[in-house]
Coordinates of C-alpha atoms and ligand atoms in Angstrom, one line a residue:
X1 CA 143.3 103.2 112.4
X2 CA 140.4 102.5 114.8
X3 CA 141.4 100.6 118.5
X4 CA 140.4 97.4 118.7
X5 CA 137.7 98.6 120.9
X6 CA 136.0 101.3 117.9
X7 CA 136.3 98.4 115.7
X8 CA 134.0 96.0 118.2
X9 CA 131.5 99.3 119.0
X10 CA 127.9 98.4 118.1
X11 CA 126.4 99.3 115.1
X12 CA 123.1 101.3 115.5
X13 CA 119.9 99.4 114.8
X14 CA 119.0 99.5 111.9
X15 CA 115.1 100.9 110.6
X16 CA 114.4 101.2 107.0
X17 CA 110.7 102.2 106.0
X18 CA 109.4 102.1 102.6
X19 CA 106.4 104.6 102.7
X20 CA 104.1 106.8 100.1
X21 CA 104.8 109.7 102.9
X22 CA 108.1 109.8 104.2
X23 CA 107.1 112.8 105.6
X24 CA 105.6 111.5 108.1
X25 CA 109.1 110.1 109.8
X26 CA 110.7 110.4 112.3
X27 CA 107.3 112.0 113.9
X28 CA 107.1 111.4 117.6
X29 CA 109.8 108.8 116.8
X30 CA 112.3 111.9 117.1
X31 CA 110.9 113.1 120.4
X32 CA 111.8 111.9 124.1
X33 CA 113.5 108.7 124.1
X34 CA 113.4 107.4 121.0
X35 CA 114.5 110.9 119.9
X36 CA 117.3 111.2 121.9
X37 CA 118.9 107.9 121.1
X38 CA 118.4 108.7 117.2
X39 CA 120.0 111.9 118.3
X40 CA 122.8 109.7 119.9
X41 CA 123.0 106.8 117.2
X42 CA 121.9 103.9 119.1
X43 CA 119.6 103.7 117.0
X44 CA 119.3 104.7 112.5
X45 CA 116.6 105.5 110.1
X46 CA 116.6 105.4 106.7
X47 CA 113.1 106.3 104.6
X48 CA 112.4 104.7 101.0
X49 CA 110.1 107.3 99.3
X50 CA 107.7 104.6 97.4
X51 CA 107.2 106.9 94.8
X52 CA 110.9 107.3 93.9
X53 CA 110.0 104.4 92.3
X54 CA 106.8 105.0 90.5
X55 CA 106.2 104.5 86.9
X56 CA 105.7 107.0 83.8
X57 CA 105.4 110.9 84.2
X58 CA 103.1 110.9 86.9
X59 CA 105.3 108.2 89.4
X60 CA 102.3 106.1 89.6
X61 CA 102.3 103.6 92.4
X62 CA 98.9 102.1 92.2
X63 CA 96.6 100.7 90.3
X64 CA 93.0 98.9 90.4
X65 CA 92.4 95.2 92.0
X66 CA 92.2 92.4 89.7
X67 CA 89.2 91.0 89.5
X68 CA 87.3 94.0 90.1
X69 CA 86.6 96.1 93.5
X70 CA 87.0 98.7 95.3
X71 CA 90.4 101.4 96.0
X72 CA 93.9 100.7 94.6
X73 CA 96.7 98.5 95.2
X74 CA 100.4 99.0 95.4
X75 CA 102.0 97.8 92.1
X76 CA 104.9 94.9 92.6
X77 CA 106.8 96.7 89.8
X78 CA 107.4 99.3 92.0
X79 CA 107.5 97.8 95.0
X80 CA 109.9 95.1 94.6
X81 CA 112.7 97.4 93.1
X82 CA 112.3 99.9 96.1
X83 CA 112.8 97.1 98.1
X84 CA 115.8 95.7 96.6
X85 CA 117.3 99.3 97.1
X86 CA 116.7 99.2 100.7
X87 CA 118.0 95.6 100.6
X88 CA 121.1 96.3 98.7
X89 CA 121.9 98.5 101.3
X90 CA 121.0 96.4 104.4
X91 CA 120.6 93.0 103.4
X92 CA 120.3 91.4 106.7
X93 CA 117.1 92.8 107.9
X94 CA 114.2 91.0 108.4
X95 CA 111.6 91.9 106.4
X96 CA 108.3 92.9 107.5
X97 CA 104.9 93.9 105.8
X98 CA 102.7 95.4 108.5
X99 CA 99.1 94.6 107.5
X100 CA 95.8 94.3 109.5
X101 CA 95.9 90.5 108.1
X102 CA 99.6 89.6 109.9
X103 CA 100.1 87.4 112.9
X104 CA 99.8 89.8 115.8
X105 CA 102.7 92.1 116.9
X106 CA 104.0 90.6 120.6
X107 CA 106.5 91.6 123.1
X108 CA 108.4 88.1 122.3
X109 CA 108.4 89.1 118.7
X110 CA 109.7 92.8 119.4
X111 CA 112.3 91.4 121.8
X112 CA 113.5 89.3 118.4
X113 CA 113.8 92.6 116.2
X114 CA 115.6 94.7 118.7
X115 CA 118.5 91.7 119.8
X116 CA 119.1 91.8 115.7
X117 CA 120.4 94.3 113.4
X118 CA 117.2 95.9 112.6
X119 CA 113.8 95.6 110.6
X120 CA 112.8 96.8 107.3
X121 CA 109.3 97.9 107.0
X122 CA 106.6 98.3 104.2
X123 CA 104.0 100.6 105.0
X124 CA 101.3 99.7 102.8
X125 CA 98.4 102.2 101.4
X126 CA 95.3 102.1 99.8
X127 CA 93.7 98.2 99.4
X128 CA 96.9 97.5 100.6
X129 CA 100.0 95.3 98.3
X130 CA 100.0 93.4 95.7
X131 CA 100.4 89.6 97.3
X132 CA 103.5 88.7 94.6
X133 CA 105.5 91.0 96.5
X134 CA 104.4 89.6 100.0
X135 CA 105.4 86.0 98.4
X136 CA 108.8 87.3 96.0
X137 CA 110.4 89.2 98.4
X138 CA 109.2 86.9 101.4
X139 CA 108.0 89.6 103.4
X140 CA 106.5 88.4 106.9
X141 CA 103.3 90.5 107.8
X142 CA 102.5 91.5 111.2
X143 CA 99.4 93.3 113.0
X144 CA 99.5 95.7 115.4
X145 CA 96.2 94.8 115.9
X146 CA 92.2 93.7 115.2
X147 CA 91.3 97.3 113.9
X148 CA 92.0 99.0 110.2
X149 CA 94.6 101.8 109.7
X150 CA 94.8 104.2 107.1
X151 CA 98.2 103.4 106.4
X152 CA 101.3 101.4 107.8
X153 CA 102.8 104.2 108.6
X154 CA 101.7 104.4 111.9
X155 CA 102.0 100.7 112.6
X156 CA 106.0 101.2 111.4
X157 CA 105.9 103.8 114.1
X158 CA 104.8 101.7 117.0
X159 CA 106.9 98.9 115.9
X160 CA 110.1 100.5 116.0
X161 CA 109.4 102.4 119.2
X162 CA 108.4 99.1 120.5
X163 CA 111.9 97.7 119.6
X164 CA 114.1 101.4 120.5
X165 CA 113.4 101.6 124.0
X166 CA 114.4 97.7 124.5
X167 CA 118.3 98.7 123.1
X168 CA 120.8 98.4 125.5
X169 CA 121.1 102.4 127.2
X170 CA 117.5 103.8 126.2
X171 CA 115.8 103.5 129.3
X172 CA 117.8 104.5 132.1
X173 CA 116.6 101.9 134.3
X174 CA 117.0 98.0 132.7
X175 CA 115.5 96.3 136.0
X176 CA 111.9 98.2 135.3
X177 CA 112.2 96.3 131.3
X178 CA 111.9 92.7 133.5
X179 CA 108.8 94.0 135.4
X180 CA 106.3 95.2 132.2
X181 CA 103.6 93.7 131.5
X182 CA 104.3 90.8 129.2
X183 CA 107.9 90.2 130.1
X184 CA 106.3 87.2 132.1
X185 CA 102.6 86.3 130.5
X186 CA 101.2 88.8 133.0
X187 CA 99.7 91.9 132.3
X188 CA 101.8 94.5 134.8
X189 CA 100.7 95.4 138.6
X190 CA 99.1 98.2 139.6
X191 CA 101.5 101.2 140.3
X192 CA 101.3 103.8 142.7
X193 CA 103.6 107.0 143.9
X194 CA 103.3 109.8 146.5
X195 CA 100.8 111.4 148.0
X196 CA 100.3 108.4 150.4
X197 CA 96.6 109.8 150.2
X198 CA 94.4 111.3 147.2
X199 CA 91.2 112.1 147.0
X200 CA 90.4 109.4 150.0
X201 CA 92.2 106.7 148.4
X202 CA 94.9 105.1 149.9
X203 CA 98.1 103.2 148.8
X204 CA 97.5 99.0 149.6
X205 CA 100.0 99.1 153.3
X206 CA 102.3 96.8 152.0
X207 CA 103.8 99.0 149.5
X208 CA 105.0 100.9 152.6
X209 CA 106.0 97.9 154.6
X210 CA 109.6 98.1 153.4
X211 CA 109.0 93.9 153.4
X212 CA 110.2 93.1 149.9
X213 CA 108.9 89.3 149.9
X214 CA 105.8 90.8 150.5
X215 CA 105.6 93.6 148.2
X216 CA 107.0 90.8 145.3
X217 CA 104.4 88.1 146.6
X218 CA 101.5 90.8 146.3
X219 CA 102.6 92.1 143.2
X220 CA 102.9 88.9 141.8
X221 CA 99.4 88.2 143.1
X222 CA 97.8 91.4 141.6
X223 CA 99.4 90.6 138.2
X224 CA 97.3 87.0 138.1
X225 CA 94.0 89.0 138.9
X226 CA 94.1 91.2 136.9
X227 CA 95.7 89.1 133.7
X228 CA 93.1 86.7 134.7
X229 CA 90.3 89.5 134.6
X230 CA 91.3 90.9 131.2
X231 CA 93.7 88.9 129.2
X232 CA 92.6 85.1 130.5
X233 CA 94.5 84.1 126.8
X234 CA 97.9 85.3 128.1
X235 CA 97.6 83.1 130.9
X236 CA 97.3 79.9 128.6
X237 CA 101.1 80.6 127.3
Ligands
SAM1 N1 92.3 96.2 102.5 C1 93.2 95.9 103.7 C2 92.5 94.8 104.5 O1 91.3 94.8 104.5 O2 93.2 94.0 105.1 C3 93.4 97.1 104.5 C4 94.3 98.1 103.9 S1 94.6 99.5 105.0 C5 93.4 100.6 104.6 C6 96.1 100.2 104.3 C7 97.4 99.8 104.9 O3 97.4 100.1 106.3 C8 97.7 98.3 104.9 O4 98.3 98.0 103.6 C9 98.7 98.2 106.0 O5 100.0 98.5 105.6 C10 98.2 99.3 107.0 N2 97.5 98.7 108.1 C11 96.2 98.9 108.4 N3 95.8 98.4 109.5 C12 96.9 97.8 110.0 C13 97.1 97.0 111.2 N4 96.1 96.7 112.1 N5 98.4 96.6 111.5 C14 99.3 96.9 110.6 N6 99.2 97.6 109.5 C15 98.0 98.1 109.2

């Protein structure tokens, strides 16, 4: 029988990945902290080979764009019933199609994923997906940003790291979570450790006052500048 107490434990996050390569998972996803909270079952992942799924002799996933063009495209025939297998067995998941054409990927939107029970993931290939699966299975696309990758793999990969190290025990220290850039529409501070000296550079004095309104009014104040130097769009939100 469990306690009452087994019976309220926390399930571990859920990440299911549909990919061509499953392969390439976990990947550095099973190294340092990500790694060790797999190890410890904060956190789960499932792969979906794609081509499980594929059609005739040969498990053919792809096939050429209508209307003419370049590369393939993954087939919704194969798609959608690899995804209703991964759904069957998690259907709560949000569902998420990483693509270069998605709303960007922001710390607000990762914070969402990780307070849930987890995020299914379609790595796309090729041209990319047929866009009836996108609209049948009501997949929500998201960039990791303005560049083209070869696959979603590696986009899957940041994601979920992204969302791992936010669960409650990864990092060992929750306080330095509040203080990254983003958590407050600034980029983060600059950081410093010891030597007090290298190489003829200094660390600012007040970081060695021991005042703590000053260090926090300075930070602060080096957060604006240099959010205001590189990200002036962050500042806007
Ligand atoms: N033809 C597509 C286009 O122009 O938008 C690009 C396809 S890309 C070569 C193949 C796959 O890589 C995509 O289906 C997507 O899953 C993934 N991908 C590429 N760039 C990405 C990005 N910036 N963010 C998320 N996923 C990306």
């Amino acid at each position: 029988m469990p306690t009452e107490q087994s019976s309220l434990a926390r399930q571990p996050w859920q990440a299911t990945v549909l990919t061509i390569f499953p392969e390439m998972f976990p990947g550095p996803l099973g190294v340092s902290l990500s790694g060790q909270a797999l190890t410890a079952g904060t956190w789960r992942l499932d792969c979906l080979n794609i081509r499980d799924f594929g059609l005739g002799r040969h498990r053919q996933v792809d096939d050429t764009p209508a209307g003419g063009g370049a590369g393939m495209i993954l087939r919704p025939d194969v798609l959608g019933p690899a995804i209703d297998v991964a759904l069957a067995a998690a259907p709560d998941l949000p569902r998420v199609y990483l693509s270069p054409r998605g709303k960007p990927l922001t710390q607000a939107r990762v914070r969402d994923l990780a307070t849930g029970p987890g995020v299914l993931l379609l790595a796309g290939r090729f041209e990319g997906i047929d866009q009836r699966v996108i609209d049948g299975r009501n997949l929500e696309e998201i960039s990791i940003g303005d560049y083209v990758l070869s696959g979603g793999e590696l986009a899957a990969m940041v994601l979920i790291d992204a969302c791992v190290r936010l669960l409650p025990g990864v990092l060992g220290a929750q306080d330095s979570l509040s203080e990254e850039s983003f958590e407050h529409g600034l980029l983060e501070y600059p950081q410093y450790t010891k030597p007090r000296e290298w190489e003829g550079r200094s660390i600012p004095d007040v970081l060695l006052s021991g005042d703590h309104k000053k260090v926090a009014e300075w930070r602060r104040r080096e957060a604006e500048r240099i959010t205001k130097e590189r990200r002036p769009d962050l500042l806007g939100k």
